[in-house]
Amino acid sequence: MAIVDITVIPVGTSTPSVSGYVAEIHKFLQQYEGQIKYELTPMSTLIEGDLKELLEIVQQLHELPFQKGTQRVCTNIRIDDRRDKENTMERKLKAVESKL
């Protein structure tokens, strides 16, 4: 299982606010309810699941601002793909919390 941290940045919009674009991303992710986990953070969105499926979703998320008329989009992704043991958002948080 992989975790992807994604930030989709529409460039050249009429306002510096991106909350509407973020809302569209989360509306889109709702269709994957039960197949992947996702979490909104103040700076990005985390998605967890099979890496192949996540990469397909990342491509679709990158396309969303274009569908709204944006002419340029920059998307940052980080992938945490650990294969020696279970890798989930919850497990990672618990590992840190147990050391606090």
N, CA, C and O atoms as a printed pandas DataFrame, in Angstrom:
     atom_number atom_name residue_name chain_id  residue_number  x_coord  y_coord  z_coord
0              1         N          MET        A               1    0.853   -1.183    0.000
1              2        CA          MET        A               1    0.000    0.000    0.000
2              3         C          MET        A               1    0.889    1.233    0.000
3              4         O          MET        A               1    1.904    1.280    0.695
4              5         N          ALA        A               2    0.502    2.223   -0.780
5              6        CA          ALA        A               2    1.275    3.453   -0.910
6              7         C          ALA        A               2    0.480    4.639   -0.360
7              8         O          ALA        A               2   -0.746    4.600   -0.254
8              9         N          ILE        A               3    1.214    5.680   -0.020
9             10        CA          ILE        A               3    0.623    6.953    0.394
10            11         C          ILE        A               3    1.171    8.018   -0.546
11            12         O          ILE        A               3    2.382    8.124   -0.741
12            13         N          VAL        A               4    0.273    8.799   -1.122
13            14        CA          VAL        A               4    0.660    9.884   -2.018
14            15         C          VAL        A               4    0.205   11.195   -1.400
15            16         O          VAL        A               4   -0.947   11.346   -0.992
16            17         N          ASP        A               5    1.129   12.134   -1.341
17            18        CA          ASP        A               5    0.855   13.494   -0.891
18            19         C          ASP        A               5    0.793   14.337   -2.159
19            20         O          ASP        A               5    1.786   14.448   -2.878
20            21         N          ILE        A               6   -0.367   14.933   -2.442
21            22        CA          ILE        A               6   -0.552   15.675   -3.689
22            23         C          ILE        A               6   -1.029   17.097   -3.421
23            24         O          ILE        A               6   -1.894   17.340   -2.580
24            25         N          THR        A               7   -0.436   18.027   -4.163
25            26        CA          THR        A               7   -0.864   19.421   -4.154
26            27         C          THR        A               7   -1.043   19.845   -5.605
27            28         O          THR        A               7   -0.090   19.828   -6.384
28            29         N          VAL        A               8   -2.254   20.222   -5.962
29            30        CA          VAL        A               8   -2.567   20.673   -7.317
30            31         C          VAL        A               8   -2.668   22.195   -7.269
31            32         O          VAL        A               8   -3.453   22.754   -6.504
32            33         N          ILE        A               9   -1.860   22.856   -8.098
33            34        CA          ILE        A               9   -1.766   24.315   -8.047
34            35         C          ILE        A               9   -2.163   24.911   -9.392
35            36         O          ILE        A               9   -1.388   24.858  -10.347
36            37         N          PRO        A              10   -3.372   25.482   -9.474
37            38        CA          PRO        A              10   -3.749   26.170  -10.712
38            39         C          PRO        A              10   -2.996   27.503  -10.791
39            40         O          PRO        A              10   -2.916   28.232   -9.803
40            41         N          VAL        A              11   -2.456   27.811  -11.948
41            42        CA          VAL        A              11   -1.644   29.014  -12.128
42            43         C          VAL        A              11   -2.394   29.996  -13.028
43            44         O          VAL        A              11   -2.993   29.610  -14.032
44            45         N          GLY        A              12   -2.348   31.286  -12.642
45            46        CA          GLY        A              12   -2.935   32.318  -13.489
46            47         C          GLY        A              12   -4.433   32.462  -13.354
47            48         O          GLY        A              12   -5.109   32.864  -14.301
48            49         N          THR        A              13   -4.964   32.136  -12.176
49            50        CA          THR        A              13   -6.399   32.287  -11.960
50            51         C          THR        A              13   -6.710   33.732  -11.572
51            52         O          THR        A              13   -5.797   34.515  -11.310
52            53         N          SER        A              14   -7.957   34.074  -11.535
53            54        CA          SER        A              14   -8.358   35.449  -11.240
54            55         C          SER        A              14   -8.268   35.799   -9.758
55            56         O          SER        A              14   -8.436   36.960   -9.387
56            57         N          THR        A              15   -8.003   34.807   -8.909
57            58        CA          THR        A              15   -7.931   35.044   -7.470
58            59         C          THR        A              15   -6.830   34.168   -6.870
59            60         O          THR        A              15   -6.533   33.097   -7.400
60            61         N          PRO        A              16   -6.227   34.615   -5.776
61            62        CA          PRO        A              16   -5.208   33.778   -5.139
62            63         C          PRO        A              16   -5.803   32.593   -4.362
63            64         O          PRO        A              16   -5.071   31.684   -3.972
64            65         N          SER        A              17   -7.094   32.597   -4.140
65            66        CA          SER        A              17   -7.743   31.514   -3.403
66            67         C          SER        A              17   -7.814   30.250   -4.257
67            68         O          SER        A              17   -8.123   30.309   -5.447
68            69         N          VAL        A              18   -7.525   29.106   -3.635
69            70        CA          VAL        A              18   -7.622   27.830   -4.343
70            71         C          VAL        A              18   -8.609   26.877   -3.673
71            72         O          VAL        A              18   -8.702   25.713   -4.061
72            73         N          SER        A              19   -9.343   27.355   -2.675
73            74        CA          SER        A              19  -10.247   26.470   -1.932
74            75         C          SER        A              19  -11.309   25.839   -2.831
75            76         O          SER        A              19  -11.713   24.702   -2.586
76            77         N          GLY        A              20  -11.764   26.532   -3.848
77            78        CA          GLY        A              20  -12.743   25.966   -4.767
78            79         C          GLY        A              20  -12.167   24.787   -5.541
79            80         O          GLY        A              20  -12.856   23.795   -5.781
80            81         N          TYR        A              21  -10.895   24.902   -5.931
81            82        CA          TYR        A              21  -10.229   23.801   -6.628
82            83         C          TYR        A              21  -10.027   22.611   -5.694
83            84         O          TYR        A              21  -10.197   21.459   -6.094
84            85         N          VAL        A              22   -9.664   22.900   -4.452
85            86        CA          VAL        A              22   -9.479   21.832   -3.459
86            87         C          VAL        A              22  -10.805   21.112   -3.224
87            88         O          VAL        A              22  -10.839   19.886   -3.119
88            89         N          ALA        A              23  -11.883   21.865   -3.141
89            90        CA          ALA        A              23  -13.204   21.256   -2.956
90            91         C          ALA        A              23  -13.543   20.335   -4.130
91            92         O          ALA        A              23  -14.097   19.254   -3.930
92            93         N          GLU        A              24  -13.214   20.756   -5.343
93            94        CA          GLU        A              24  -13.463   19.917   -6.520
94            95         C          GLU        A              24  -12.668   18.617   -6.443
95            96         O          GLU        A              24  -13.171   17.556   -6.812
96            97         N          ILE        A              25  -11.441   18.698   -5.968
97            98        CA          ILE        A              25  -10.613   17.494   -5.803
98            99         C          ILE        A              25  -11.284   16.530   -4.841
99           100         O          ILE        A              25  -11.344   15.329   -5.105
100          101         N          HIS        A              26  -11.790   17.046   -3.728
101          102        CA          HIS        A              26  -12.397   16.162   -2.736
102          103         C          HIS        A              26  -13.753   15.624   -3.184
103          104         O          HIS        A              26  -14.130   14.512   -2.816
104          105         N          LYS        A              27  -14.480   16.396   -3.968
105          106        CA          LYS        A              27  -15.710   15.867   -4.565
106          107         C          LYS        A              27  -15.373   14.721   -5.510
107          108         O          LYS        A              27  -16.063   13.702   -5.538
108          109         N          PHE        A              28  -14.308   14.898   -6.279
109          110        CA          PHE        A              28  -13.875   13.844   -7.203
110          111         C          PHE        A              28  -13.455   12.589   -6.431
111          112         O          PHE        A              28  -13.807   11.475   -6.821
112          113         N          LEU        A              29  -12.714   12.763   -5.352
113          114        CA          LEU        A              29  -12.230   11.616   -4.573
114          115         C          LEU        A              29  -13.368   10.832   -3.911
115          116         O          LEU        A              29  -13.209    9.647   -3.619
116          117         N          GLN        A              30  -14.501   11.475   -3.673
117          118        CA          GLN        A              30  -15.631   10.787   -3.033
118          119         C          GLN        A              30  -16.090    9.573   -3.827
119          120         O          GLN        A              30  -16.618    8.623   -3.249
120          121         N          GLN        A              31  -15.899    9.586   -5.133
121          122        CA          GLN        A              31  -16.315    8.431   -5.940
122          123         C          GLN        A              31  -15.458    7.196   -5.671
123          124         O          GLN        A              31  -15.832    6.088   -6.057
124          125         N          TYR        A              32  -14.318    7.374   -5.016
125          126        CA          TYR        A              32  -13.428    6.260   -4.681
126          127         C          TYR        A              32  -13.593    5.810   -3.231
127          128         O          TYR        A              32  -12.798    5.015   -2.729
128          129         N          GLU        A              33  -14.616    6.315   -2.566
129          130        CA          GLU        A              33  -14.924    5.944   -1.181
130          131         C          GLU        A              33  -14.951    4.414   -1.064
131          132         O          GLU        A              33  -15.642    3.743   -1.831
132          133         N          GLY        A              34  -14.200    3.871   -0.106
133          134        CA          GLY        A              34  -14.149    2.423    0.084
134          135         C          GLY        A              34  -13.032    1.743   -0.699
135          136         O          GLY        A              34  -12.656    0.615   -0.381
136          137         N          GLN        A              35  -12.497    2.412   -1.717
137          138        CA          GLN        A              35  -11.394    1.854   -2.495
138          139         C          GLN        A              35  -10.047    2.417   -2.062
139          140         O          GLN        A              35   -9.033    1.718   -2.056
140          141         N          ILE        A              36  -10.062    3.702   -1.699
141          142        CA          ILE        A              36   -8.856    4.374   -1.216
142          143         C          ILE        A              36   -9.242    5.171    0.031
143          144         O          ILE        A              36  -10.419    5.420    0.295
144          145         N          LYS        A              37   -8.226    5.559    0.781
145          146        CA          LYS        A              37   -8.440    6.511    1.871
146          147         C          LYS        A              37   -7.858    7.837    1.413
147          148         O          LYS        A              37   -6.873    7.870    0.675
148          149         N          TYR        A              38   -8.468    8.926    1.850
149          150        CA          TYR        A              38   -7.914   10.233    1.540
150          151         C          TYR        A              38   -8.180   11.170    2.700
151          152         O          TYR        A              38   -9.133   11.002    3.460
152          153         N          GLU        A              39   -7.304   12.168    2.815
153          154        CA          GLU        A              39   -7.394   13.094    3.936
154          155         C          GLU        A              39   -6.939   14.477    3.483
155          156         O          GLU        A              39   -5.873   14.626    2.884
156          157         N          LEU        A              40   -7.742   15.468    3.769
157          158        CA          LEU        A              40   -7.392   16.854    3.503
158          159         C          LEU        A              40   -6.518   17.355    4.636
159          160         O          LEU        A              40   -6.841   17.153    5.806
160          161         N          THR        A              41   -5.405   18.013    4.298
161          162        CA          THR        A              41   -4.574   18.688    5.295
162          163         C          THR        A              41   -4.546   20.172    4.919
163          164         O          THR        A              41   -4.995   20.525    3.828
164          165         N          PRO        A              42   -4.042   21.035    5.772
165          166        CA          PRO        A              42   -4.021   22.466    5.426
166          167         C          PRO        A              42   -3.189   22.802    4.185
167          168         O          PRO        A              42   -3.386   23.853    3.576
168          169         N          MET        A              43   -2.260   21.916    3.805
169          170        CA          MET        A              43   -1.356   22.224    2.698
170          171         C          MET        A              43   -1.446   21.280    1.511
171          172         O          MET        A              43   -0.900   21.573    0.447
172          173         N          SER        A              44   -2.134   20.139    1.676
173          174        CA          SER        A              44   -2.181   19.151    0.596
174          175         C          SER        A              44   -3.282   18.138    0.878
175          176         O          SER        A              44   -4.044   18.269    1.835
176          177         N          THR        A              45   -3.344   17.137    0.030
177          178        CA          THR        A              45   -4.263   16.018    0.219
178          179         C          THR        A              45   -3.441   14.739    0.221
179          180         O          THR        A              45   -2.556   14.558   -0.614
180          181         N          LEU        A              46   -3.739   13.860    1.160
181          182        CA          LEU        A              46   -3.089   12.558    1.229
182          183         C          LEU        A              46   -4.055   11.514    0.706
183          184         O          LEU        A              46   -5.235   11.523    1.056
184          185         N          ILE        A              47   -3.559   10.612   -0.134
185          186        CA          ILE        A              47   -4.373    9.496   -0.600
186          187         C          ILE        A              47   -3.585    8.212   -0.387
187          188         O          ILE        A              47   -2.367    8.174   -0.563
188          189         N          GLU        A              48   -4.302    7.163   -0.004
189          190        CA          GLU        A              48   -3.669    5.902    0.362
190          191         C          GLU        A              48   -4.349    4.761   -0.387
191          192         O          GLU        A              48   -5.577    4.687   -0.437
192          193         N          GLY        A              49   -3.552    3.880   -0.963
193          194        CA          GLY        A              49   -4.111    2.735   -1.663
194          195         C          GLY        A              49   -3.063    2.064   -2.528
195          196         O          GLY        A              49   -1.863    2.236   -2.317
196          197         N          ASP        A              50   -3.526    1.299   -3.501
197          198        CA          ASP        A              50   -2.654    0.632   -4.456
198          199         C          ASP        A              50   -1.973    1.685   -5.328
199          200         O          ASP        A              50   -2.642    2.562   -5.873
200          201         N          LEU        A              51   -0.660    1.605   -5.463
201          202        CA          LEU        A              51    0.091    2.643   -6.165
202          203         C          LEU        A              51   -0.382    2.847   -7.598
203          204         O          LEU        A              51   -0.516    3.985   -8.046
204          205         N          LYS        A              52   -0.634    1.774   -8.315
205          206        CA          LYS        A              52   -1.083    1.909   -9.706
206          207         C          LYS        A              52   -2.381    2.713   -9.778
207          208         O          LYS        A              52   -2.522    3.603  -10.616
208          209         N          GLU        A              53   -3.318    2.396   -8.903
209          210        CA          GLU        A              53   -4.590    3.120   -8.877
210          211         C          GLU        A              53   -4.383    4.574   -8.467
211          212         O          GLU        A              53   -5.000    5.475   -9.034
212          213         N          LEU        A              54   -3.512    4.803   -7.480
213          214        CA          LEU        A              54   -3.260    6.170   -7.021
214          215         C          LEU        A              54   -2.655    7.027   -8.126
215          216         O          LEU        A              54   -3.006    8.199   -8.265
216          217         N          LEU        A              55   -1.755    6.456   -8.908
217          218        CA          LEU        A              55   -1.149    7.230   -9.991
218          219         C          LEU        A              55   -2.174    7.589  -11.065
219          220         O          LEU        A              55   -2.097    8.666  -11.657
220          221         N          GLU        A              56   -3.112    6.716  -11.316
221          222        CA          GLU        A              56   -4.195    7.040  -12.249
222          223         C          GLU        A              56   -5.057    8.168  -11.694
223          224         O          GLU        A              56   -5.467    9.063  -12.432
224          225         N          ILE        A              57   -5.329    8.124  -10.396
225          226        CA          ILE        A              57   -6.120    9.171   -9.745
226          227         C          ILE        A              57   -5.366   10.491   -9.774
227          228         O          ILE        A              57   -5.966   11.536  -10.024
228          229         N          VAL        A              58   -4.055   10.461   -9.521
229          230        CA          VAL        A              58   -3.236   11.675   -9.554
230          231         C          VAL        A              58   -3.356   12.347  -10.922
231          232         O          VAL        A              58   -3.505   13.567  -10.999
232          233         N          GLN        A              59   -3.295   11.576  -11.984
233          234        CA          GLN        A              59   -3.419   12.157  -13.319
234          235         C          GLN        A              59   -4.777   12.834  -13.491
235          236         O          GLN        A              59   -4.863   13.922  -14.060
236          237         N          GLN        A              60   -5.824   12.200  -13.005
237          238        CA          GLN        A              60   -7.161   12.788  -13.118
238          239         C          GLN        A              60   -7.284   14.046  -12.264
239          240         O          GLN        A              60   -7.928   15.011  -12.678
240          241         N          LEU        A              61   -6.679   14.050  -11.084
241          242        CA          LEU        A              61   -6.719   15.239  -10.233
242          243         C          LEU        A              61   -5.984   16.398  -10.893
243          244         O          LEU        A              61   -6.421   17.546  -10.811
244          245         N          HIS        A              62   -4.875   16.096  -11.542
245          246        CA          HIS        A              62   -4.110   17.126  -12.252
246          247         C          HIS        A              62   -4.953   17.764  -13.368
247          248         O          HIS        A              62   -4.806   18.951  -13.663
248          249         N          GLU        A              63   -5.820   16.981  -13.973
249          250        CA          GLU        A              63   -6.647   17.467  -15.085
250          251         C          GLU        A              63   -7.824   18.334  -14.633
251          252         O          GLU        A              63   -8.340   19.127  -15.421
252          253         N          LEU        A              64   -8.255   18.195  -13.379
253          254        CA          LEU        A              64   -9.464   18.911  -12.927
254          255         C          LEU        A              64   -9.420   20.419  -13.161
255          256         O          LEU        A              64  -10.390   20.958  -13.693
256          257         N          PRO        A              65   -8.348   21.134  -12.795
257          258        CA          PRO        A              65   -8.361   22.586  -13.057
258          259         C          PRO        A              65   -8.436   22.937  -14.544
259          260         O          PRO        A              65   -9.021   23.955  -14.912
260          261         N          PHE        A              66   -7.848   22.102  -15.392
261          262        CA          PHE        A              66   -7.947   22.346  -16.831
262          263         C          PHE        A              66   -9.400   22.280  -17.287
263          264         O          PHE        A              66   -9.828   23.048  -18.149
264          265         N          GLN        A              67  -10.149   21.355  -16.700
265          266        CA          GLN        A              67  -11.563   21.220  -17.052
266          267         C          GLN        A              67  -12.373   22.437  -16.620
267          268         O          GLN        A              67  -13.470   22.666  -17.127
268          269         N          LYS        A              68  -11.833   23.220  -15.681
269          270        CA          LYS        A              68  -12.495   24.452  -15.219
270          271         C          LYS        A              68  -11.976   25.680  -15.960
271          272         O          LYS        A              68  -12.334   26.808  -15.621
272          273         N          GLY        A              69  -11.131   25.464  -16.976
273          274        CA          GLY        A              69  -10.667   26.585  -17.786
274          275         C          GLY        A              69   -9.279   27.094  -17.462
275          276         O          GLY        A              69   -8.786   27.997  -18.138
276          277         N          THR        A              70   -8.641   26.547  -16.459
277          278        CA          THR        A              70   -7.279   26.957  -16.129
278          279         C          THR        A              70   -6.356   26.556  -17.271
279          280         O          THR        A              70   -6.495   25.472  -17.837
280          281         N          GLN        A              71   -5.418   27.426  -17.605
281          282        CA          GLN        A              71   -4.513   27.163  -18.716
282          283         C          GLN        A              71   -3.177   26.545  -18.289
283          284         O          GLN        A              71   -2.440   26.009  -19.117
284          285         N          ARG        A              72   -2.872   26.628  -16.980
285          286        CA          ARG        A              72   -1.611   26.064  -16.483
286          287         C          ARG        A              72   -1.838   25.483  -15.097
287          288         O          ARG        A              72   -2.487   26.101  -14.253
288          289         N          VAL        A              73   -1.296   24.284  -14.867
289          290        CA          VAL        A              73   -1.426   23.608  -13.579
290          291         C          VAL        A              73   -0.079   23.006  -13.208
291          292         O          VAL        A              73    0.554   22.330  -14.019
292          293         N          CYS        A              74    0.349   23.254  -11.993
293          294        CA          CYS        A              74    1.556   22.628  -11.443
294          295         C          CYS        A              74    1.106   21.686  -10.337
295          296         O          CYS        A              74    0.390   22.096   -9.424
296          297         N          THR        A              75    1.519   20.434  -10.412
297          298        CA          THR        A              75    1.126   19.443   -9.418
298          299         C          THR        A              75    2.366   18.861   -8.764
299          300         O          THR        A              75    3.270   18.366   -9.438
300          301         N          ASN        A              76    2.394   18.928   -7.443
301          302        CA          ASN        A              76    3.486   18.333   -6.671
302          303         C          ASN        A              76    2.993   17.036   -6.052
303          304         O          ASN        A              76    1.917   16.990   -5.456
304          305         N          ILE        A              77    3.792   15.976   -6.199
305          306        CA          ILE        A              77    3.441   14.708   -5.562
306          307         C          ILE        A              77    4.669   14.143   -4.848
307          308         O          ILE        A              77    5.805   14.276   -5.303
308          309         N          ARG        A              78    4.390   13.511   -3.719
309          310        CA          ARG        A              78    5.395   12.723   -2.998
310          311         C          ARG        A              78    4.775   11.358   -2.793
311          312         O          ARG        A              78    3.595   11.250   -2.459
312          313         N          ILE        A              79    5.561   10.322   -2.990
313          314        CA          ILE        A              79    5.057    8.958   -2.854
314          315         C          ILE        A              79    5.854    8.248   -1.770
315          316         O          ILE        A              79    7.084    8.231   -1.801
316          317         N          ASP        A              80    5.147    7.668   -0.818
317          318        CA          ASP        A              80    5.753    6.815    0.202
318          319         C          ASP        A              80    5.247    5.402   -0.072
319          320         O          ASP        A              80    4.088    5.089    0.201
320          321         N          ASP        A              81    6.110    4.556   -0.607
321          322        CA          ASP        A              81    5.733    3.202   -0.997
322          323         C          ASP        A              81    6.647    2.230   -0.266
323          324         O          ASP        A              81    7.714    1.868   -0.763
324          325         N          ARG        A              82    6.220    1.816    0.908
325          326        CA          ARG        A              82    7.023    0.913    1.736
326          327         C          ARG        A              82    6.533   -0.511    1.528
327          328         O          ARG        A              82    5.331   -0.773    1.586
328          329         N          ARG        A              83    7.462   -1.431    1.286
329          330        CA          ARG        A              83    7.060   -2.796    0.947
330          331         C          ARG        A              83    7.492   -3.838    1.962
331          332         O          ARG        A              83    7.154   -5.013    1.819
332          333         N          ASP        A              84    8.239   -3.429    2.991
333          334        CA          ASP        A              84    8.671   -4.419    3.977
334          335         C          ASP        A              84    7.650   -4.637    5.081
335          336         O          ASP        A              84    7.714   -5.639    5.793
336          337         N          LYS        A              85    6.699   -3.703    5.233
337          338        CA          LYS        A              85    5.610   -3.866    6.189
338          339         C          LYS        A              85    4.461   -2.946    5.808
339          340         O          LYS        A              85    4.597   -2.087    4.937
340          341         N          GLU        A              86    3.328   -3.139    6.474
341          342        CA          GLU        A              86    2.141   -2.348    6.156
342          343         C          GLU        A              86    2.443   -0.859    6.282
343          344         O          GLU        A              86    3.038   -0.416    7.265
344          345         N          ASN        A              87    2.033   -0.101    5.288
345          346        CA          ASN        A              87    2.275    1.335    5.255
346          347         C          ASN        A              87    0.935    2.043    5.113
347          348         O          ASN        A              87    0.385    2.124    4.014
348          349         N          THR        A              88    0.413    2.552    6.214
349          350        CA          THR        A              88   -0.837    3.301    6.164
350          351         C          THR        A              88   -0.643    4.628    6.884
351          352         O          THR        A              88    0.276    4.780    7.689
352          353         N          MET        A              89   -1.507    5.575    6.590
353          354        CA          MET        A              89   -1.432    6.867    7.267
354          355         C          MET        A              89   -1.590    6.675    8.773
355          356         O          MET        A              89   -0.860    7.270    9.566
356          357         N          GLU        A              90   -2.542    5.846    9.150
357          358        CA          GLU        A              90   -2.820    5.602   10.567
358          359         C          GLU        A              90   -1.615    4.965   11.261
359          360         O          GLU        A              90   -1.248    5.374   12.362
360          361         N          ARG        A              91   -1.009    3.983   10.633
361          362        CA          ARG        A              91    0.132    3.305   11.228
362          363         C          ARG        A              91    1.302    4.266   11.416
363          364         O          ARG        A              91    1.982    4.222   12.441
364          365         N          LYS        A              92    1.539    5.127   10.439
365          366        CA          LYS        A              92    2.636    6.094   10.538
366          367         C          LYS        A              92    2.410    7.057   11.703
367          368         O          LYS        A              92    3.342    7.378   12.440
368          369         N          LEU        A              93    1.175    7.511   11.861
369          370        CA          LEU        A              93    0.876    8.414   12.973
370          371         C          LEU        A              93    1.052    7.714   14.315
371          372         O          LEU        A              93    1.616    8.284   15.250
372          373         N          LYS        A              94    0.573    6.489   14.406
373          374        CA          LYS        A              94    0.698    5.737   15.665
374          375         C          LYS        A              94    2.162    5.495   16.028
375          376         O          LYS        A              94    2.522    5.520   17.205
376          377         N          ALA        A              95    3.002    5.261   15.026
377          378        CA          ALA        A              95    4.416    5.033   15.292
378          379         C          ALA        A              95    5.055    6.262   15.921
379          380         O          ALA        A              95    5.866    6.132   16.838
380          381         N          VAL        A              96    4.708    7.441   15.451
381          382        CA          VAL        A              96    5.244    8.668   16.038
382          383         C          VAL        A              96    4.639    8.924   17.422
383          384         O          VAL        A              96    5.352    9.248   18.373
384          385         N          GLU        A              97    3.319    8.775   17.518
385          386        CA          GLU        A              97    2.641    9.022   18.799
386          387         C          GLU        A              97    3.167    8.113   19.900
387          388         O          GLU        A              97    3.231    8.530   21.057
388          389         N          SER        A              98    3.546    6.880   19.571
389          390        CA          SER        A              98    4.054    5.951   20.589
390          391         C          SER        A              98    5.406    6.400   21.127
391          392         O          SER        A              98    5.831    5.952   22.192
392          393         N          LYS        A              99    6.072    7.268   20.408
393          394        CA          LYS        A              99    7.379    7.757   20.847
394          395         C          LYS        A              99    7.305    9.106   21.556
395          396         O          LYS        A              99    8.317    9.603   22.050
396          397         N          LEU        A             100    6.141    9.685   21.606
397          398        CA          LEU        A             100    5.984   10.994   22.271
398          399         C          LEU        A             100    5.821   10.838   23.772
399          400         O          LEU        A             100    5.678   11.832   24.484
